[in-house]
Coordinates of C-alpha atoms in Angstrom, one line a residue:
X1 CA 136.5 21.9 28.2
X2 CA 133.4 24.0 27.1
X3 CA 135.7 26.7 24.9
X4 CA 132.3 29.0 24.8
X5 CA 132.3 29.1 28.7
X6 CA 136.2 29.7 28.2
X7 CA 136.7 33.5 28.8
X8 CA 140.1 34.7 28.1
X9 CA 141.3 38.0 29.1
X10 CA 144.0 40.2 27.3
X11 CA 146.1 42.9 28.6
X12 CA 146.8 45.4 25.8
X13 CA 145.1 46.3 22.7
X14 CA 149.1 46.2 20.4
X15 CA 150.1 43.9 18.0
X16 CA 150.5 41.0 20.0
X17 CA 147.3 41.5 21.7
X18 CA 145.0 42.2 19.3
X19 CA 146.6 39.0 17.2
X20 CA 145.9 36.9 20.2
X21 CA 142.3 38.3 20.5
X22 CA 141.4 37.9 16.9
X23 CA 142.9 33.9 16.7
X24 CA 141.3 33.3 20.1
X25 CA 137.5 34.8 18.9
X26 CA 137.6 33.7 15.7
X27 CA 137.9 29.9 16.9
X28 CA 134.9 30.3 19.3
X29 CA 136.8 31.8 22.2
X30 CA 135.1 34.7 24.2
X31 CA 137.5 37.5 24.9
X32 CA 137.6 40.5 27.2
X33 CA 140.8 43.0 25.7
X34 CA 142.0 45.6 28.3
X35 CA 143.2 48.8 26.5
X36 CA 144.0 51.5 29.0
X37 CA 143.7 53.9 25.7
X38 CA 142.4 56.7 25.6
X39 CA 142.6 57.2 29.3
X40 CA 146.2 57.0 29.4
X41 CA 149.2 56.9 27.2
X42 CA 153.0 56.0 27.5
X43 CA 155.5 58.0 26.7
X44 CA 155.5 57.4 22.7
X45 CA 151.7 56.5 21.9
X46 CA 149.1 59.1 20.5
X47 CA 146.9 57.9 18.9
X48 CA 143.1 56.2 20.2
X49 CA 143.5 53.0 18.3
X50 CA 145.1 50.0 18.4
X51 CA 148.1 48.2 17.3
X52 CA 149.6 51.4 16.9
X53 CA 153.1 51.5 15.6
X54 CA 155.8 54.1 16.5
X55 CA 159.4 53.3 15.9
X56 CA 158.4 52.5 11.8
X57 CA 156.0 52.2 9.2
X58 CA 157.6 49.0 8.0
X59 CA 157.5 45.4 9.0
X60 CA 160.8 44.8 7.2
X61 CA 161.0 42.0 4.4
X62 CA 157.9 40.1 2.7
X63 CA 160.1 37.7 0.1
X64 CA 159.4 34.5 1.7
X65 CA 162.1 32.4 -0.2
X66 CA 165.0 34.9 0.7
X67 CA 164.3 36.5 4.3
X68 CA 163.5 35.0 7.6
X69 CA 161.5 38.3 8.6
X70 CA 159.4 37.5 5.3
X71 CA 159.4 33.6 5.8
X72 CA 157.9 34.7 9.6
X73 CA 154.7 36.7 7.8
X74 CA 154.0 33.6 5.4
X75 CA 153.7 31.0 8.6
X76 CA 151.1 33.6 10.5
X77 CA 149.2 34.2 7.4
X78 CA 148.6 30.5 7.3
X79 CA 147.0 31.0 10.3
X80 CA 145.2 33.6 9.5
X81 CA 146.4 36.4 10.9
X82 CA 144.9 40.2 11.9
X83 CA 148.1 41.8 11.5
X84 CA 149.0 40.3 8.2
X85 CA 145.8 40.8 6.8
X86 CA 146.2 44.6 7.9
X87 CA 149.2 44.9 6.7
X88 CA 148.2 43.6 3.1
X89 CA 145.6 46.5 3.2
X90 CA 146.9 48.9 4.0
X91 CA 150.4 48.2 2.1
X92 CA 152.4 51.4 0.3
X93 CA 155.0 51.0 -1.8
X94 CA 158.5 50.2 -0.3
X95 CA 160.2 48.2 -2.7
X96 CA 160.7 44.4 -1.5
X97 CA 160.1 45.6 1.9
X98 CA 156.3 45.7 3.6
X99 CA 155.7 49.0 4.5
X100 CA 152.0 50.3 5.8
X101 CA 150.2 53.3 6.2
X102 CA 150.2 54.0 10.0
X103 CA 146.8 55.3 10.3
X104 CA 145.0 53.2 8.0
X105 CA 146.7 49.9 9.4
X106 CA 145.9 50.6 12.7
X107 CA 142.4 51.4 12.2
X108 CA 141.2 48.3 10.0
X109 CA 142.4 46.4 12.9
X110 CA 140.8 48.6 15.7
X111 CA 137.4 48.2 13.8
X112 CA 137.7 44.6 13.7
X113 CA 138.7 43.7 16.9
X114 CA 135.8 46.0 18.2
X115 CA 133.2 44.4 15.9
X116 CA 134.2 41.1 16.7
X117 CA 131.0 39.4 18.4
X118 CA 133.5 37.5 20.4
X119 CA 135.4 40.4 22.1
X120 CA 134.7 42.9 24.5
X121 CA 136.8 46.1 24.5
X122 CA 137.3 47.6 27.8
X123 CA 139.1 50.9 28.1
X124 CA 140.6 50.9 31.7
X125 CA 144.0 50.5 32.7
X126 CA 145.1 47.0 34.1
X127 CA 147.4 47.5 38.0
X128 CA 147.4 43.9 38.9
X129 CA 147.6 40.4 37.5
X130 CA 144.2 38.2 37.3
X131 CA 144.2 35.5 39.3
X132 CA 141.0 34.0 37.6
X133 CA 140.9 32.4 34.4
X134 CA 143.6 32.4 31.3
X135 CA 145.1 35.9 31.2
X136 CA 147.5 37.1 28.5
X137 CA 149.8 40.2 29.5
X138 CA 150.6 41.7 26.2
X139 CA 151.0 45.1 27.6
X140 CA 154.5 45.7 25.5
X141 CA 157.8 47.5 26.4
X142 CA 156.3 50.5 28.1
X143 CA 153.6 49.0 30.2
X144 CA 152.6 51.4 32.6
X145 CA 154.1 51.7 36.2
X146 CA 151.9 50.2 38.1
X147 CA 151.4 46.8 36.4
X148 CA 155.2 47.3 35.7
X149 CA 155.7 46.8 39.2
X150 CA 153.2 44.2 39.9
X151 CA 154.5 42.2 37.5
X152 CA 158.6 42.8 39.3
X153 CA 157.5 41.9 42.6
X154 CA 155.6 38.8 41.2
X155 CA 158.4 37.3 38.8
X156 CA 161.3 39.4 39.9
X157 CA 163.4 41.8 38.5
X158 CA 162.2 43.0 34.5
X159 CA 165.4 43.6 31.7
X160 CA 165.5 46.4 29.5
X161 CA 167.1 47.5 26.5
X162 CA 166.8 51.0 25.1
X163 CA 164.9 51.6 21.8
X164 CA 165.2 54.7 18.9
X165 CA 162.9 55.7 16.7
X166 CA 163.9 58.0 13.1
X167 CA 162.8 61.2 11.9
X168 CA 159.9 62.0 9.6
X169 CA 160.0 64.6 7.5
X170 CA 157.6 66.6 4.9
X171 CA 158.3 65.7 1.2
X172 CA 158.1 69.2 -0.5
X173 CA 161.0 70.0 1.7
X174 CA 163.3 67.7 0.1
X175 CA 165.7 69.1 -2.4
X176 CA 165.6 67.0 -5.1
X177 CA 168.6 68.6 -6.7
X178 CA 170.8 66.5 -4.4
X179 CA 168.7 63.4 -3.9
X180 CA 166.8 61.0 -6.9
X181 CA 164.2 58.0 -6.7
X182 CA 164.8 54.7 -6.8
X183 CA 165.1 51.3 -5.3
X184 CA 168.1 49.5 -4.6
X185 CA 169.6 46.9 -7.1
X186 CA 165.5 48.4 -9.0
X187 CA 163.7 45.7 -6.8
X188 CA 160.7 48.3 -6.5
X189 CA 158.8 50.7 -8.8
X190 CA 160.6 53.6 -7.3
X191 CA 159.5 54.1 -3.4
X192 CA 162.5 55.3 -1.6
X193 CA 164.0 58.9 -2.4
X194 CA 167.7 58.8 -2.1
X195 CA 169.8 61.6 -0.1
X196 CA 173.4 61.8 -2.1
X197 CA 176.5 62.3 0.1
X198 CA 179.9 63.1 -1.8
X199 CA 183.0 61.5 0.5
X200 CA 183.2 65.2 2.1
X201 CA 179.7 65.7 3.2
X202 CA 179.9 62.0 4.8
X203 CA 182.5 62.7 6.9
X204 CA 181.4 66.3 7.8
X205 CA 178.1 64.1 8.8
X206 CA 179.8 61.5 10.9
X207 CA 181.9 64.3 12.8
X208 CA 179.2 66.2 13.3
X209 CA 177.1 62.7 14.8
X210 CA 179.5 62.3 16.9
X211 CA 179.8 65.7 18.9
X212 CA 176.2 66.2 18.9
X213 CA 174.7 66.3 22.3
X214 CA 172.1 63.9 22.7
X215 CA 169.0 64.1 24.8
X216 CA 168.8 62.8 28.2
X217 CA 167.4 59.5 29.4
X218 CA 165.7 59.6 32.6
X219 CA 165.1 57.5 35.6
X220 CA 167.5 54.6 34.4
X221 CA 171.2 53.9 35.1
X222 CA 172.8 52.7 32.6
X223 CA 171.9 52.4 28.9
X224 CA 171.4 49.1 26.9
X225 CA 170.7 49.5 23.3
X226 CA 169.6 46.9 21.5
X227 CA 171.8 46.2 18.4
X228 CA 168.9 46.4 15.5
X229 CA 167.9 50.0 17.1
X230 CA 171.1 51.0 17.9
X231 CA 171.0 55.5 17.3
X232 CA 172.9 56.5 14.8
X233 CA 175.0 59.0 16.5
X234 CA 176.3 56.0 18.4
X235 CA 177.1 53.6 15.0
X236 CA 179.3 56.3 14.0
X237 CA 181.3 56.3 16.6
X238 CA 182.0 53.0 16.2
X239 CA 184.2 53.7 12.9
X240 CA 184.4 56.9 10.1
X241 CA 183.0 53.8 7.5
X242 CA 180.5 52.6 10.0
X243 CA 177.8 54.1 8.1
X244 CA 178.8 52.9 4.8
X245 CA 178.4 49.5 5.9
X246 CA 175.1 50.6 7.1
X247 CA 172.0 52.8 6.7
X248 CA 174.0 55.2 4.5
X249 CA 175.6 52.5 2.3
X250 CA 175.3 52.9 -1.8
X251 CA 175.1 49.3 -3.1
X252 CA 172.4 48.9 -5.6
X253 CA 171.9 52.4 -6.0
X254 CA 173.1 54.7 -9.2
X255 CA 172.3 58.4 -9.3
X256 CA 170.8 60.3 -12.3
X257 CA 173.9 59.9 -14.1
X258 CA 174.6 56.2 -13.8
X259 CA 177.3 56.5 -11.1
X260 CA 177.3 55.1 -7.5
X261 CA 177.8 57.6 -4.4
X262 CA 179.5 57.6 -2.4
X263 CA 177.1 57.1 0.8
X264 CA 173.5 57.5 0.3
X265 CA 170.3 58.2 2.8
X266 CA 167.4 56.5 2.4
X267 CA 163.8 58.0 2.6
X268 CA 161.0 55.8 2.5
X269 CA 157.3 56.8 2.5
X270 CA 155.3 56.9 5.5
X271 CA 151.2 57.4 3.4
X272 CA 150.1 56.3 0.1
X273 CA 150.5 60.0 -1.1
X274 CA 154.1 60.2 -0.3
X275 CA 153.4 63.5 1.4
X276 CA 156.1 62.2 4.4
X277 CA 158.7 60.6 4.7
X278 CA 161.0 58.3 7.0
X279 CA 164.4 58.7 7.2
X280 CA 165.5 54.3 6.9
X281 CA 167.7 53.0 9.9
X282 CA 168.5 56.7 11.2
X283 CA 166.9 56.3 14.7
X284 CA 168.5 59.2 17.2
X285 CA 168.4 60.6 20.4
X286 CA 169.5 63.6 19.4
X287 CA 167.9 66.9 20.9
X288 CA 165.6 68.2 18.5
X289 CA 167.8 71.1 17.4
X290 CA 170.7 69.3 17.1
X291 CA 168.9 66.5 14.8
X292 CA 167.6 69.8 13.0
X293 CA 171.2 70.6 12.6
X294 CA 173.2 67.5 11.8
X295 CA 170.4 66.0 9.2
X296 CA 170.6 69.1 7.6
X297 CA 174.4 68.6 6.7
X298 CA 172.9 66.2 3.8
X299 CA 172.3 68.1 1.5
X300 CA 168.9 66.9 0.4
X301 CA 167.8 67.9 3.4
X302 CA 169.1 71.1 4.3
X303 CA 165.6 72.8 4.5
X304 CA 163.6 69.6 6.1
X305 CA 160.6 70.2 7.7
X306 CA 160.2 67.7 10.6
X307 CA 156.7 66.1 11.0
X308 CA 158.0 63.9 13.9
X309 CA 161.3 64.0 15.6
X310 CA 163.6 60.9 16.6
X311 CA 163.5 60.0 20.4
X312 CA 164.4 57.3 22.3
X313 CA 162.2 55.3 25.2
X314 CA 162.9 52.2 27.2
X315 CA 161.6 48.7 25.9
X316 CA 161.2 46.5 29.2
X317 CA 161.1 42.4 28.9
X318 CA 160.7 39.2 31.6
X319 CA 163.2 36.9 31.5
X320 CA 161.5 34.3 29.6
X321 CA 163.1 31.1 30.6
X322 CA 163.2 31.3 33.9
X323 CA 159.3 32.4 34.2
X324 CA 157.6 30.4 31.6
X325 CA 156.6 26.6 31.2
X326 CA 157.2 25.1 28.2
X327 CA 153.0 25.4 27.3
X328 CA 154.0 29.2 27.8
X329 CA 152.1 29.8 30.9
X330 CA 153.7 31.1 33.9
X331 CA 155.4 28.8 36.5
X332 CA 154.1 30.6 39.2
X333 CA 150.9 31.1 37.6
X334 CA 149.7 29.1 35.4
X335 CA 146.6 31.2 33.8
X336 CA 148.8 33.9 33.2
X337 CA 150.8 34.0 30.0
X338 CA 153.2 37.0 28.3
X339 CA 153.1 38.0 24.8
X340 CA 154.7 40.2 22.5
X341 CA 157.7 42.6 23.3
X342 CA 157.4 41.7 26.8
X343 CA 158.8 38.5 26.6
X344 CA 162.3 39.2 25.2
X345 CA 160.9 39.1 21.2
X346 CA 162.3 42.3 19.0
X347 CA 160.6 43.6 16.4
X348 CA 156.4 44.8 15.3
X349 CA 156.0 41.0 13.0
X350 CA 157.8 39.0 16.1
X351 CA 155.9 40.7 18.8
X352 CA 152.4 39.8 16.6
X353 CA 154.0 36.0 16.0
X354 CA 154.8 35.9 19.7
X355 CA 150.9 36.8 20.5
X356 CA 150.1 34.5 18.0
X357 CA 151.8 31.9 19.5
X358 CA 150.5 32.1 23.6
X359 CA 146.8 32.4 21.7
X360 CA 147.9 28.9 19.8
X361 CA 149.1 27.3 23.1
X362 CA 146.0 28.8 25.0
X363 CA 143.7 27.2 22.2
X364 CA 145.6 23.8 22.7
X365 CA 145.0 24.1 26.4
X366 CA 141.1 24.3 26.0
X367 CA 140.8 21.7 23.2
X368 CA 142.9 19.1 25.3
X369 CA 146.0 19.3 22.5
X370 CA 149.0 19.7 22.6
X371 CA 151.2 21.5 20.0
X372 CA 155.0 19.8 19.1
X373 CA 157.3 23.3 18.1
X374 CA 160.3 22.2 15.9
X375 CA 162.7 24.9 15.2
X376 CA 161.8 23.8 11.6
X377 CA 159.8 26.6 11.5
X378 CA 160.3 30.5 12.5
X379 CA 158.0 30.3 14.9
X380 CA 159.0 27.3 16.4
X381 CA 162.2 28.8 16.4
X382 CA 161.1 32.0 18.4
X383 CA 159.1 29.7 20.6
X384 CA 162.4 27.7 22.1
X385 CA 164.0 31.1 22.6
X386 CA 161.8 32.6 25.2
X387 CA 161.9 29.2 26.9
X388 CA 165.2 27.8 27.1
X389 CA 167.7 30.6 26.4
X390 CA 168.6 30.6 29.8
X391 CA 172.0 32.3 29.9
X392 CA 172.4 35.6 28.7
X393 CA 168.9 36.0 27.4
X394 CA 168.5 39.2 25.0
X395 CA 165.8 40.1 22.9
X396 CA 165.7 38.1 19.5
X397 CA 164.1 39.3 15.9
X398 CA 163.4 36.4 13.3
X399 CA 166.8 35.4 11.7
X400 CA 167.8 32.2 10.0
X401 CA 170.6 31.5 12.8
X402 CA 167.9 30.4 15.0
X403 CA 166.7 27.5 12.9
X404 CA 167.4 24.0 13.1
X405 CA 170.2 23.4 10.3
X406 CA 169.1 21.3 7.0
X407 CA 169.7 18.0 7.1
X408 CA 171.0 18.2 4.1
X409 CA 174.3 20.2 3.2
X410 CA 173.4 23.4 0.9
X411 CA 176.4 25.8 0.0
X412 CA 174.9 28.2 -2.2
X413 CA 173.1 30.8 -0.2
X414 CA 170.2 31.1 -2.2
X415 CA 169.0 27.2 -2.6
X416 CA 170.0 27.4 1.7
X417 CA 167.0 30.0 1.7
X418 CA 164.5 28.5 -0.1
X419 CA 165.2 25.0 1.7
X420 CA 165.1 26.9 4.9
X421 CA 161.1 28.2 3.4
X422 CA 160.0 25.3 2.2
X423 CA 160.4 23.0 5.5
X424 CA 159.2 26.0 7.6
X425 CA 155.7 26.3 5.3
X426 CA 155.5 22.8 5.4
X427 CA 156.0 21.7 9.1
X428 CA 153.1 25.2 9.7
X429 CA 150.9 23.0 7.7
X430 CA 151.5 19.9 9.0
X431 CA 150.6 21.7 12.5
X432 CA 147.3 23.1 11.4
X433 CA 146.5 19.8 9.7
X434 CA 147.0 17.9 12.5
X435 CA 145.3 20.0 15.4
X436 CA 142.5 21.5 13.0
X437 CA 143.5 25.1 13.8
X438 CA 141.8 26.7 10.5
X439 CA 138.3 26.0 11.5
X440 CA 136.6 28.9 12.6
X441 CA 133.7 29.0 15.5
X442 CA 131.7 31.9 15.4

């Protein structure tokens, strides 16, 4: 197939759309990217650009060796990735974790996806499925209503889960008397500023969580949180030590004096100046005066000044395996494919890989090739999920559960890890050897 008569058109200008675009026109592929920015918004976006990200500055993990979130990045930087490469440049410290600047991560990749010779941006909101040509839907969790229903009375009724998104506060109005800087078990140069709790002030917190009145959700019957998003207010209701065990826990942290608290809050920087700050795994749906209220029951922030508020939005999926073949196009369809958050991934680096992955299959599809996914790799591994999950499908973030076990029997958790990274890297590079996927075609 002539790839420069190949025209592939993309439905929104996020993570997993603009990696698809950038693989796709950097190996010769004409693209037309469909951004219905700055016209219209959803409920959480703001700003003009793309690959914007809302819930978190962070893309969780970059250790290769002992994180399958960090193993994930490694495989798409072998091929090449936009949102890796963004990511690396716009990078502020977070200790072993790879945190970005928002504004400066999403605007290296708007400038290269619109100086790209091989893609055409064009700002106009998308209502109905293409029926020409290969089209990738990448139009995320909060795709607008109209192609929202398109897409339901084409494949049939979408899932949902409900996401949260943390507070961000200003940094001169954290009391440093209460709180002190540094990264747990010192694997950092000092990026996260610690909120001390004594056993008292925890447990006036988790009370107070858990009579707060949360904000309402509209439109929608029930509510479905997923697990890694799940609002804080709600974890504590699940036990008084629930906290401990999680965003406020102490490990590998020692205040000024050498001693451990007793529950500790997390702040991690949001800008290369450290002029805001996050508040790590404290997602809410609190109303905005009660979040005022309750956060300030820590006493490091008893006088915060709140840049952005927490909230909490809906995050709509297809069911994967019963739509998609296992090349990733649509059954019913088969020019049309999904990517990113759409199609039941969770998380910003496993809504990019999923892009990355439809743009691979597309590729293979022009270039009469056909790509062999192991679960080998994390990838691979994210691939079989949206395609033969069948039963109780839920959304799914890179974890080493969903790899193909070792062959060979590895008890210490460490060496597991490392073998785990090692096949992964090597079966990516046995992929791109084999179907010549690094060679560029301007």
């Amino acid at each position: 197939m002539d790839r420069k008569n190949t025209r592939v058109k993309i439905v929104g200008a996020g993570l997993a759309g603009c990696e698809a675009s950038y693989f796709l026109a950097e190996r010769g592929i004409p693209v037309e990217l469909y951004e219905c920015k700055p016209k219209r918004y959803s409920l959480v976006h703001s700003s003009a650009d793309f690959a914007e990200l809302v819930c978190s500055n962070s893309l969780k993990s970059n250790d290769v060796y002992a994180n399958a979130c960090g193993l994930l990045k490694e495989e798409m930087r072998k091929f090449g990735s936009i949102i890796m490469e963004a990511a690396e440049f716009a990078k502020i410290p977070a200790g072993g974790a790879l945190a970005v600047e928002r504004d400066k991560f999403s605007q290296y990749i708007t400038a290269k996806i619109k100086s790209h010779a091989n893609i055409t941006v064009i700002e106009e909101e998308v209502t109905e499925l293409f029926q020409d040509g290969y089209t990738i839907v990448a139009s995320g969790p909060l795709t607008l209503d109209s192609l929202a229903n398109c897409i339901k009375e084409e494949f049939g009724e979408g899932l949902y889960f409900y996401d949260a998104v943390a507070p961000i506060i200003d940094a001169d109005s954290i009391d440093m008397r209460y709180a002190f800087v540094g990264d747990r078990y010192n694997k950092g140069n000092g990026d996260y500023i610690n909120c001390i709790l004594t056993q008292e002030e925890y447990l006036a917190f988790v009370e107070a969580l858990c009579i707060a009145e949360r904000a309402p959700l509209h439109t929608f019957e029930k509510q479905e949180v997923f697990e890694g998003c799940m609002p804080i207010e709600v974890l504590a209701k699940r036990g008084v030590d629930s906290l401990r065990f999680a965003m406020l826990k102490p490990v590998g942290l020692y205040d000024k004096a050498g001693k451990r608290p007793y529950a500790v809050l997390q702040l991690r920087k949001e800008n290369q100046e450290g002029t805001a700050y996050n508040l790590v795994g404290c997602q809410t749906n609190l109303k905005f005066a009660e979040q005022r209220r309750v956060f300030g029951l820590i006493p490091a922030l008893k006088n915060a000044n709140y840049l952005r508020y927490g909230v909490m939005h809906r995050n709509t999926y297809i069911h994967s395996p019963k739509i998609v073949n296992t090349d990733l196009s649509c059954k019913k369809y088969s020019n049309i494919y999904f990517a990113g958050q759409i199609t039941g991934v969770e998380g910003y680096v496993e809504s990019a890989a999923s892009g990355l992955l439809t743009a691979l299959q597309i590729l293979a599809k022009i270039q009469n090739k056909k790509i062999t996914w192991t679960r080998e790799s994390v990838l691979g591994a994210l691939y079989w999920h949206q395609i033969t999950m069948v039963e109780n499908f839920q959304p799914m973030n890179a974890n080493y559960g969903i790899l193909a076990p070792l062959q060979e029997q590895v008890r210490d958790k460490v060496k597991k890890r490392q073998k785990f990274a090692e096949r992964a890297l090597k079966n990516i590079d046995s992929i791109i050897e084999i179907n010549n996927f690094n060679r560029k075609e301007q």
